[in-house]
Structures are given as structure tokens and as C-alpha cells.
Amino acid sequence: MPLPPAAAGGSPSREGKRGVLYLVARFLLRPLFHAVFRMHVTGRKNVPPTGPVILASNHLSFIDSMVIPLSAPRRVHYLAKAEYFTGPGIGGWLSKQLFTALGAMPVQRQTTRAAQEALDTALGVLRRDEGFGIYPEGTRSRDGRLARGKTGVAWLALTADCPVVPVAVAGTDKVQPVDSRWPRPHKVSVTFGEPLAFPEYRGMAGNGRARRAVTDRIMEAIADLSGQEKAGWGTPREVA
């Protein structure tokens, strides 16, 4: 399917600058995060070193989108609110540089086609043989439980025909609880599970039942890694 320019990726020079920022950020922030948050990371070998891959994680805190890219063995892109890239003053500039360095990509959330545009942007990343991180729950958990996933992650996996690595973060809700402005020291763990593939559903991205089945398998894998209680999984939902 044709992609809009934003989804297809930026110019080579822009991507090169982002790559340099990413390396600098990892060099400076990774040891800092490990020291302050006593980060414990397992399963890095489960992340394919090359080719398109989706990292699908539970979502406990704003800081997850920093912890996972700094823990992963390869660069991972995330979508982030456009406001993080457009703030005024030195604070806005620093926010933009930090999120850009960690592979975040701005997305508008208030447009009519925001959801599909976000998926198109993610698909552009995967078609460049890069890694993309996503939270299938769609939002941060406020009570520590794991909500049933939305099917966008399945659409991405089946359209890009790429593996999905389930990821579980723990402790980030203690570092920066929902609605908390500043982080605090606390032990954090990140677990990368074994990659999931769905050959039986290949070419079925447009099938709602296939997307639901794939999404549920991904969420089950995340639940197994995180040990979280499930919330709302028994409630029938409309198949998109």
C-alpha cells in the first residue's frame, strides 16, 4: 500500500542525524538509567538483530518509552504526542532532542484519521527493516492490571509480515506514576520474550477475527512475562 511521506521516512541526511543522536543518547543515558533505576534486562537475544520487528509491551509509565529503547539491543522507534516536539523555550528544545534521539516519532492524536495515520507511520518504519515499539493496550495502566489489546498491533504484524517480540516492564510505575511530573529512583526490569510469528494468518490483515486472534496471542505472551492481572479480557468486544 502507498505510504504518505511521513510514513515512508525522512531524508537520508535527517535519518543520519537521528542515528547520531541515538548513539549519543545511548552512550550517555544508558549507564545513567542503569545506575539510578538499577535496571535488570533479560532476553535481549530474543530480539532479532536485523529486519523488521515489533516490540509489543505492557505500559505502566511515561518513562517506558525511554526504558525500552535504552534496554533493547537495537534501535526501536515509538510514536509520541506531537506536543513533545513543539514545546516552547529551552525545555521544549530539550524535549524534542531527547525524544528524537530515542527514536520517537511525532504523531497528531486529534485528527480524524489519527489512528490509521499512526499505523501508516509505524508501517513505514517496519518497511525500512527497523524496529517499532507499540503498547497494544493503547494507554498506560492506572491500576497495574493488563488490559485487553487493541488490534492495531496485529494489523501491523500481518501487513509487514514480521515477528512480534513480547516485552514486559516492571517497576516503571514506581519510577514515574501516572500523573507524576518527575521520576524517582526505583528498580526497573525489562524482559524480552521469544519472538512470535503468525504464518497461519499471513495475508489476513483485513480479517477482523484474524487480527483479534493474533492480538490475543500477543497479549497472552505479555501477560505470561509480566505476571499482571488481566482487566476486561472477559468482556466481549467489537471486532474491528
mmCIF file of C-alpha atoms in Angstrom:
data_model
loop_
_atom_site.group_PDB
_atom_site.id
_atom_site.type_symbol
_atom_site.label_atom_id
_atom_site.label_comp_id
_atom_site.label_asym_id
_atom_site.label_seq_id
_atom_site.Cartn_x
_atom_site.Cartn_y
_atom_site.Cartn_z
ATOM 1 C CA MET A 1 0.000 0.000 0.000
ATOM 2 C CA PRO A 2 1.341 3.503 -0.744
ATOM 3 C CA LEU A 3 2.533 5.433 2.263
ATOM 4 C CA PRO A 4 2.411 9.153 2.991
ATOM 5 C CA PRO A 5 5.796 10.928 3.049
ATOM 6 C CA ALA A 6 5.881 10.955 6.867
ATOM 7 C CA ALA A 7 5.393 7.200 6.961
ATOM 8 C CA ALA A 8 7.938 6.470 4.280
ATOM 9 C CA GLY A 9 10.668 8.099 6.357
ATOM 10 C CA GLY A 10 12.690 11.310 6.241
ATOM 11 C CA SER A 11 15.577 12.284 4.021
ATOM 12 C CA PRO A 12 18.858 10.325 4.274
ATOM 13 C CA SER A 13 20.570 13.323 5.900
ATOM 14 C CA ARG A 14 17.821 13.644 8.513
ATOM 15 C CA GLU A 15 17.940 9.926 9.264
ATOM 16 C CA GLY A 16 21.712 10.177 9.599
ATOM 17 C CA LYS A 17 21.393 12.964 12.175
ATOM 18 C CA ARG A 18 18.812 10.949 14.086
ATOM 19 C CA GLY A 19 21.162 7.983 14.087
ATOM 20 C CA VAL A 20 23.964 10.077 15.572
ATOM 21 C CA LEU A 21 21.623 11.478 18.240
ATOM 22 C CA TYR A 22 20.533 7.934 19.075
ATOM 23 C CA LEU A 23 24.107 6.731 19.586
ATOM 24 C CA VAL A 24 24.922 9.735 21.768
ATOM 25 C CA ALA A 25 21.767 9.215 23.844
ATOM 26 C CA ARG A 26 22.538 5.535 24.414
ATOM 27 C CA PHE A 27 26.127 6.349 25.360
ATOM 28 C CA LEU A 28 25.063 8.983 27.893
ATOM 29 C CA LEU A 29 21.704 7.776 29.186
ATOM 30 C CA ARG A 30 22.058 4.005 29.291
ATOM 31 C CA PRO A 31 24.647 3.911 32.123
ATOM 32 C CA LEU A 32 22.732 6.659 33.943
ATOM 33 C CA PHE A 33 19.462 4.712 33.800
ATOM 34 C CA HIS A 34 21.196 1.521 34.902
ATOM 35 C CA ALA A 35 22.741 3.298 37.873
ATOM 36 C CA VAL A 36 19.698 5.270 39.008
ATOM 37 C CA PHE A 37 16.993 2.681 38.308
ATOM 38 C CA ARG A 38 19.096 -0.489 38.831
ATOM 39 C CA MET A 39 17.785 -1.754 35.517
ATOM 40 C CA HIS A 40 17.688 -5.514 35.096
ATOM 41 C CA VAL A 41 17.295 -6.635 31.491
ATOM 42 C CA THR A 42 16.758 -10.206 30.290
ATOM 43 C CA GLY A 43 16.097 -11.771 26.913
ATOM 44 C CA ARG A 44 17.973 -9.326 24.678
ATOM 45 C CA LYS A 45 18.943 -12.270 22.479
ATOM 46 C CA ASN A 46 15.251 -12.732 21.643
ATOM 47 C CA VAL A 47 15.220 -9.504 19.628
ATOM 48 C CA PRO A 48 16.192 -10.240 16.007
ATOM 49 C CA PRO A 49 19.340 -8.210 15.210
ATOM 50 C CA THR A 50 18.177 -7.260 11.722
ATOM 51 C CA GLY A 51 14.972 -6.925 9.724
ATOM 52 C CA PRO A 52 11.591 -5.527 10.694
ATOM 53 C CA VAL A 53 10.375 -6.367 14.186
ATOM 54 C CA ILE A 54 7.628 -5.148 16.512
ATOM 55 C CA LEU A 55 8.275 -4.862 20.242
ATOM 56 C CA ALA A 56 4.872 -5.097 21.938
ATOM 57 C CA SER A 57 4.909 -4.148 25.614
ATOM 58 C CA ASN A 58 2.707 -3.558 28.608
ATOM 59 C CA HIS A 59 2.518 0.108 29.566
ATOM 60 C CA LEU A 60 2.877 1.318 33.144
ATOM 61 C CA SER A 61 4.511 4.719 32.894
ATOM 62 C CA PHE A 62 5.524 7.598 30.639
ATOM 63 C CA ILE A 63 9.126 6.525 31.152
ATOM 64 C CA ASP A 64 8.550 3.134 29.457
ATOM 65 C CA SER A 65 9.328 4.782 26.118
ATOM 66 C CA MET A 66 12.798 5.634 27.420
ATOM 67 C CA VAL A 67 13.497 2.441 29.338
ATOM 68 C CA ILE A 68 12.693 0.042 26.483
ATOM 69 C CA PRO A 69 14.766 1.777 23.755
ATOM 70 C CA LEU A 70 17.698 2.012 26.174
ATOM 71 C CA SER A 71 17.354 -1.693 27.039
ATOM 72 C CA ALA A 72 16.843 -3.091 23.542
ATOM 73 C CA PRO A 73 19.886 -4.376 21.623
ATOM 74 C CA ARG A 74 18.893 -2.367 18.545
ATOM 75 C CA ARG A 75 17.205 0.914 17.710
ATOM 76 C CA VAL A 76 13.460 0.982 18.382
ATOM 77 C CA HIS A 77 11.085 3.689 17.178
ATOM 78 C CA TYR A 78 7.998 4.792 19.095
ATOM 79 C CA LEU A 79 5.162 7.179 18.405
ATOM 80 C CA ALA A 80 4.894 10.137 20.767
ATOM 81 C CA LYS A 81 2.498 13.058 21.103
ATOM 82 C CA ALA A 82 3.418 15.896 18.754
ATOM 83 C CA GLU A 83 3.380 18.252 21.750
ATOM 84 C CA TYR A 84 6.637 16.699 22.970
ATOM 85 C CA PHE A 85 8.344 18.072 19.845
ATOM 86 C CA THR A 86 6.812 21.539 19.730
ATOM 87 C CA GLY A 87 7.142 22.934 23.262
ATOM 88 C CA PRO A 88 8.458 26.493 23.712
ATOM 89 C CA GLY A 89 11.809 27.593 25.087
ATOM 90 C CA ILE A 90 14.810 25.575 26.154
ATOM 91 C CA GLY A 91 12.592 22.963 27.802
ATOM 92 C CA GLY A 92 10.748 22.364 24.554
ATOM 93 C CA TRP A 93 14.023 22.125 22.640
ATOM 94 C CA LEU A 94 15.467 19.622 25.103
ATOM 95 C CA SER A 95 12.281 17.540 24.966
ATOM 96 C CA LYS A 96 12.420 17.430 21.173
ATOM 97 C CA GLN A 97 16.093 16.421 21.142
ATOM 98 C CA LEU A 98 15.587 13.703 23.758
ATOM 99 C CA PHE A 99 12.589 12.109 22.075
ATOM 100 C CA THR A 100 14.221 12.334 18.651
ATOM 101 C CA ALA A 101 17.390 10.749 19.991
ATOM 102 C CA LEU A 102 15.461 7.827 21.462
ATOM 103 C CA GLY A 103 13.707 7.115 18.176
ATOM 104 C CA ALA A 104 10.352 8.693 18.978
ATOM 105 C CA MET A 105 8.267 9.972 16.080
ATOM 106 C CA PRO A 106 5.642 12.736 16.458
ATOM 107 C CA VAL A 107 2.017 11.893 15.792
ATOM 108 C CA GLN A 108 -1.115 14.026 15.922
ATOM 109 C CA ARG A 109 -3.773 12.451 18.146
ATOM 110 C CA GLN A 110 -6.655 14.789 17.483
ATOM 111 C CA THR A 111 -7.106 14.332 13.742
ATOM 112 C CA THR A 112 -9.925 12.340 12.177
ATOM 113 C CA ARG A 113 -7.571 9.743 10.702
ATOM 114 C CA ALA A 114 -5.083 9.826 13.585
ATOM 115 C CA ALA A 115 -5.200 6.083 14.312
ATOM 116 C CA GLN A 116 -4.641 4.973 10.716
ATOM 117 C CA GLU A 117 -2.022 7.656 10.131
ATOM 118 C CA ALA A 118 -0.149 6.380 13.193
ATOM 119 C CA LEU A 119 -0.266 2.822 11.844
ATOM 120 C CA ASP A 120 0.935 4.021 8.439
ATOM 121 C CA THR A 121 3.874 5.765 10.096
ATOM 122 C CA ALA A 122 4.712 2.584 12.012
ATOM 123 C CA LEU A 123 4.448 0.542 8.830
ATOM 124 C CA GLY A 124 6.923 2.871 7.160
ATOM 125 C CA VAL A 125 9.426 2.106 9.937
ATOM 126 C CA LEU A 126 8.977 -1.637 9.510
ATOM 127 C CA ARG A 127 9.326 -1.405 5.733
ATOM 128 C CA ARG A 128 12.729 0.176 6.322
ATOM 129 C CA ASP A 129 13.663 -3.042 8.165
ATOM 130 C CA GLU A 130 13.750 -1.238 11.512
ATOM 131 C CA GLY A 131 12.243 -1.938 14.915
ATOM 132 C CA PHE A 132 8.998 -0.419 16.142
ATOM 133 C CA GLY A 133 7.690 -0.361 19.706
ATOM 134 C CA ILE A 134 3.981 -0.353 20.499
ATOM 135 C CA TYR A 135 1.702 -0.592 23.522
ATOM 136 C CA PRO A 136 -1.256 -2.729 22.418
ATOM 137 C CA GLU A 137 -3.315 -1.609 25.430
ATOM 138 C CA GLY A 138 -3.387 1.867 23.899
ATOM 139 C CA THR A 139 -2.769 3.746 27.143
ATOM 140 C CA ARG A 140 -0.971 3.454 30.457
ATOM 141 C CA SER A 141 -2.431 1.201 33.113
ATOM 142 C CA ARG A 142 -3.689 3.161 36.109
ATOM 143 C CA ASP A 143 -4.188 0.165 38.381
ATOM 144 C CA GLY A 144 -1.312 -2.113 37.364
ATOM 145 C CA ARG A 145 -3.566 -4.573 35.533
ATOM 146 C CA LEU A 146 -3.153 -5.590 31.900
ATOM 147 C CA ALA A 147 -5.978 -4.521 29.598
ATOM 148 C CA ARG A 148 -7.007 -6.469 26.521
ATOM 149 C CA GLY A 149 -5.021 -5.319 23.490
ATOM 150 C CA LYS A 150 -6.309 -3.300 20.570
ATOM 151 C CA THR A 151 -5.909 -4.958 17.186
ATOM 152 C CA GLY A 152 -3.644 -2.360 15.565
ATOM 153 C CA VAL A 153 -0.598 -4.395 16.599
ATOM 154 C CA ALA A 154 -1.944 -7.384 14.668
ATOM 155 C CA TRP A 155 -2.651 -5.256 11.597
ATOM 156 C CA LEU A 156 0.965 -4.088 11.670
ATOM 157 C CA ALA A 157 2.413 -7.563 12.166
ATOM 158 C CA LEU A 158 0.315 -9.135 9.415
ATOM 159 C CA THR A 159 0.733 -6.268 6.950
ATOM 160 C CA ALA A 160 4.502 -6.063 7.431
ATOM 161 C CA ASP A 161 4.748 -9.874 7.791
ATOM 162 C CA CYS A 162 7.232 -9.511 10.641
ATOM 163 C CA PRO A 163 7.795 -11.095 14.058
ATOM 164 C CA VAL A 164 6.483 -9.641 17.295
ATOM 165 C CA VAL A 165 8.637 -9.712 20.430
ATOM 166 C CA PRO A 166 6.520 -9.507 23.609
ATOM 167 C CA VAL A 167 8.028 -7.223 26.250
ATOM 168 C CA ALA A 168 7.258 -6.807 29.932
ATOM 169 C CA VAL A 169 8.360 -3.828 32.003
ATOM 170 C CA ALA A 170 8.100 -3.748 35.788
ATOM 171 C CA GLY A 171 8.811 -1.032 38.326
ATOM 172 C CA THR A 172 8.394 1.912 35.966
ATOM 173 C CA ASP A 173 5.079 2.756 37.634
ATOM 174 C CA LYS A 174 7.098 3.330 40.814
ATOM 175 C CA VAL A 175 9.677 5.455 38.986
ATOM 176 C CA GLN A 176 7.065 7.750 37.488
ATOM 177 C CA PRO A 177 3.439 7.003 38.388
ATOM 178 C CA VAL A 178 0.655 8.205 36.132
ATOM 179 C CA ASP A 179 0.177 11.986 36.573
ATOM 180 C CA SER A 180 3.557 12.313 38.342
ATOM 181 C CA ARG A 181 5.756 15.051 36.899
ATOM 182 C CA TRP A 182 9.212 13.881 37.973
ATOM 183 C CA PRO A 183 10.801 10.417 38.135
ATOM 184 C CA ARG A 184 12.204 8.921 41.319
ATOM 185 C CA PRO A 185 14.781 6.154 41.866
ATOM 186 C CA HIS A 186 13.359 2.626 41.866
ATOM 187 C CA LYS A 187 14.421 -0.740 40.497
ATOM 188 C CA VAL A 188 13.203 -1.436 36.962
ATOM 189 C CA SER A 189 13.177 -4.660 34.968
ATOM 190 C CA VAL A 190 12.670 -5.278 31.260
ATOM 191 C CA THR A 191 12.061 -8.744 29.825
ATOM 192 C CA PHE A 192 12.122 -9.515 26.110
ATOM 193 C CA GLY A 193 10.219 -12.700 25.291
ATOM 194 C CA GLU A 194 10.658 -15.108 22.413
ATOM 195 C CA PRO A 195 9.530 -13.754 19.017
ATOM 196 C CA LEU A 196 6.041 -14.649 17.854
ATOM 197 C CA ALA A 197 5.163 -15.380 14.225
ATOM 198 C CA PHE A 198 1.757 -15.935 12.670
ATOM 199 C CA PRO A 199 2.208 -17.798 9.361
ATOM 200 C CA GLU A 200 -1.314 -19.221 9.577
ATOM 201 C CA TYR A 201 -2.719 -15.692 9.302
ATOM 202 C CA ARG A 202 -0.414 -14.408 6.565
ATOM 203 C CA GLY A 203 -2.247 -12.087 4.173
ATOM 204 C CA MET A 204 -5.221 -11.748 6.543
ATOM 205 C CA ALA A 205 -4.596 -8.249 7.939
ATOM 206 C CA GLY A 206 -8.031 -7.216 6.691
ATOM 207 C CA ASN A 207 -9.788 -10.003 8.573
ATOM 208 C CA GLY A 208 -11.130 -8.843 11.943
ATOM 209 C CA ARG A 209 -11.170 -12.303 13.504
ATOM 210 C CA ALA A 210 -7.574 -12.926 12.442
ATOM 211 C CA ARG A 211 -6.476 -9.605 13.946
ATOM 212 C CA ARG A 212 -8.274 -10.392 17.189
ATOM 213 C CA ALA A 213 -6.701 -13.857 17.421
ATOM 214 C CA VAL A 214 -3.197 -12.519 16.764
ATOM 215 C CA THR A 215 -3.641 -9.671 19.250
ATOM 216 C CA ASP A 216 -4.852 -12.034 21.964
ATOM 217 C CA ARG A 217 -1.827 -14.294 21.454
ATOM 218 C CA ILE A 218 0.489 -11.320 21.791
ATOM 219 C CA MET A 219 -1.262 -10.145 24.954
ATOM 220 C CA GLU A 220 -1.162 -13.627 26.461
ATOM 221 C CA ALA A 221 2.600 -13.667 25.924
ATOM 222 C CA ILE A 222 2.953 -10.247 27.561
ATOM 223 C CA ALA A 223 0.806 -11.411 30.497
ATOM 224 C CA ASP A 224 2.981 -14.504 30.930
ATOM 225 C CA LEU A 225 6.096 -12.318 31.106
ATOM 226 C CA SER A 226 4.685 -9.577 33.328
ATOM 227 C CA GLY A 227 2.543 -11.679 35.668
ATOM 228 C CA GLN A 228 -0.079 -8.916 35.668
ATOM 229 C CA GLU A 229 -3.717 -9.492 36.462
ATOM 230 C CA LYS A 230 -5.903 -9.191 33.356
ATOM 231 C CA ALA A 231 -8.547 -6.481 33.181
ATOM 232 C CA GLY A 232 -11.576 -6.652 30.913
ATOM 233 C CA TRP A 233 -10.458 -9.674 28.923
ATOM 234 C CA GLY A 234 -13.698 -11.486 29.605
ATOM 235 C CA THR A 235 -15.817 -8.669 28.179
ATOM 236 C CA PRO A 236 -16.848 -9.239 24.565
ATOM 237 C CA ARG A 237 -15.564 -6.533 22.275
ATOM 238 C CA GLU A 238 -16.452 -5.477 18.810
ATOM 239 C CA VAL A 239 -14.196 -6.961 16.179
ATOM 240 C CA ALA A 240 -12.737 -4.037 14.213
#
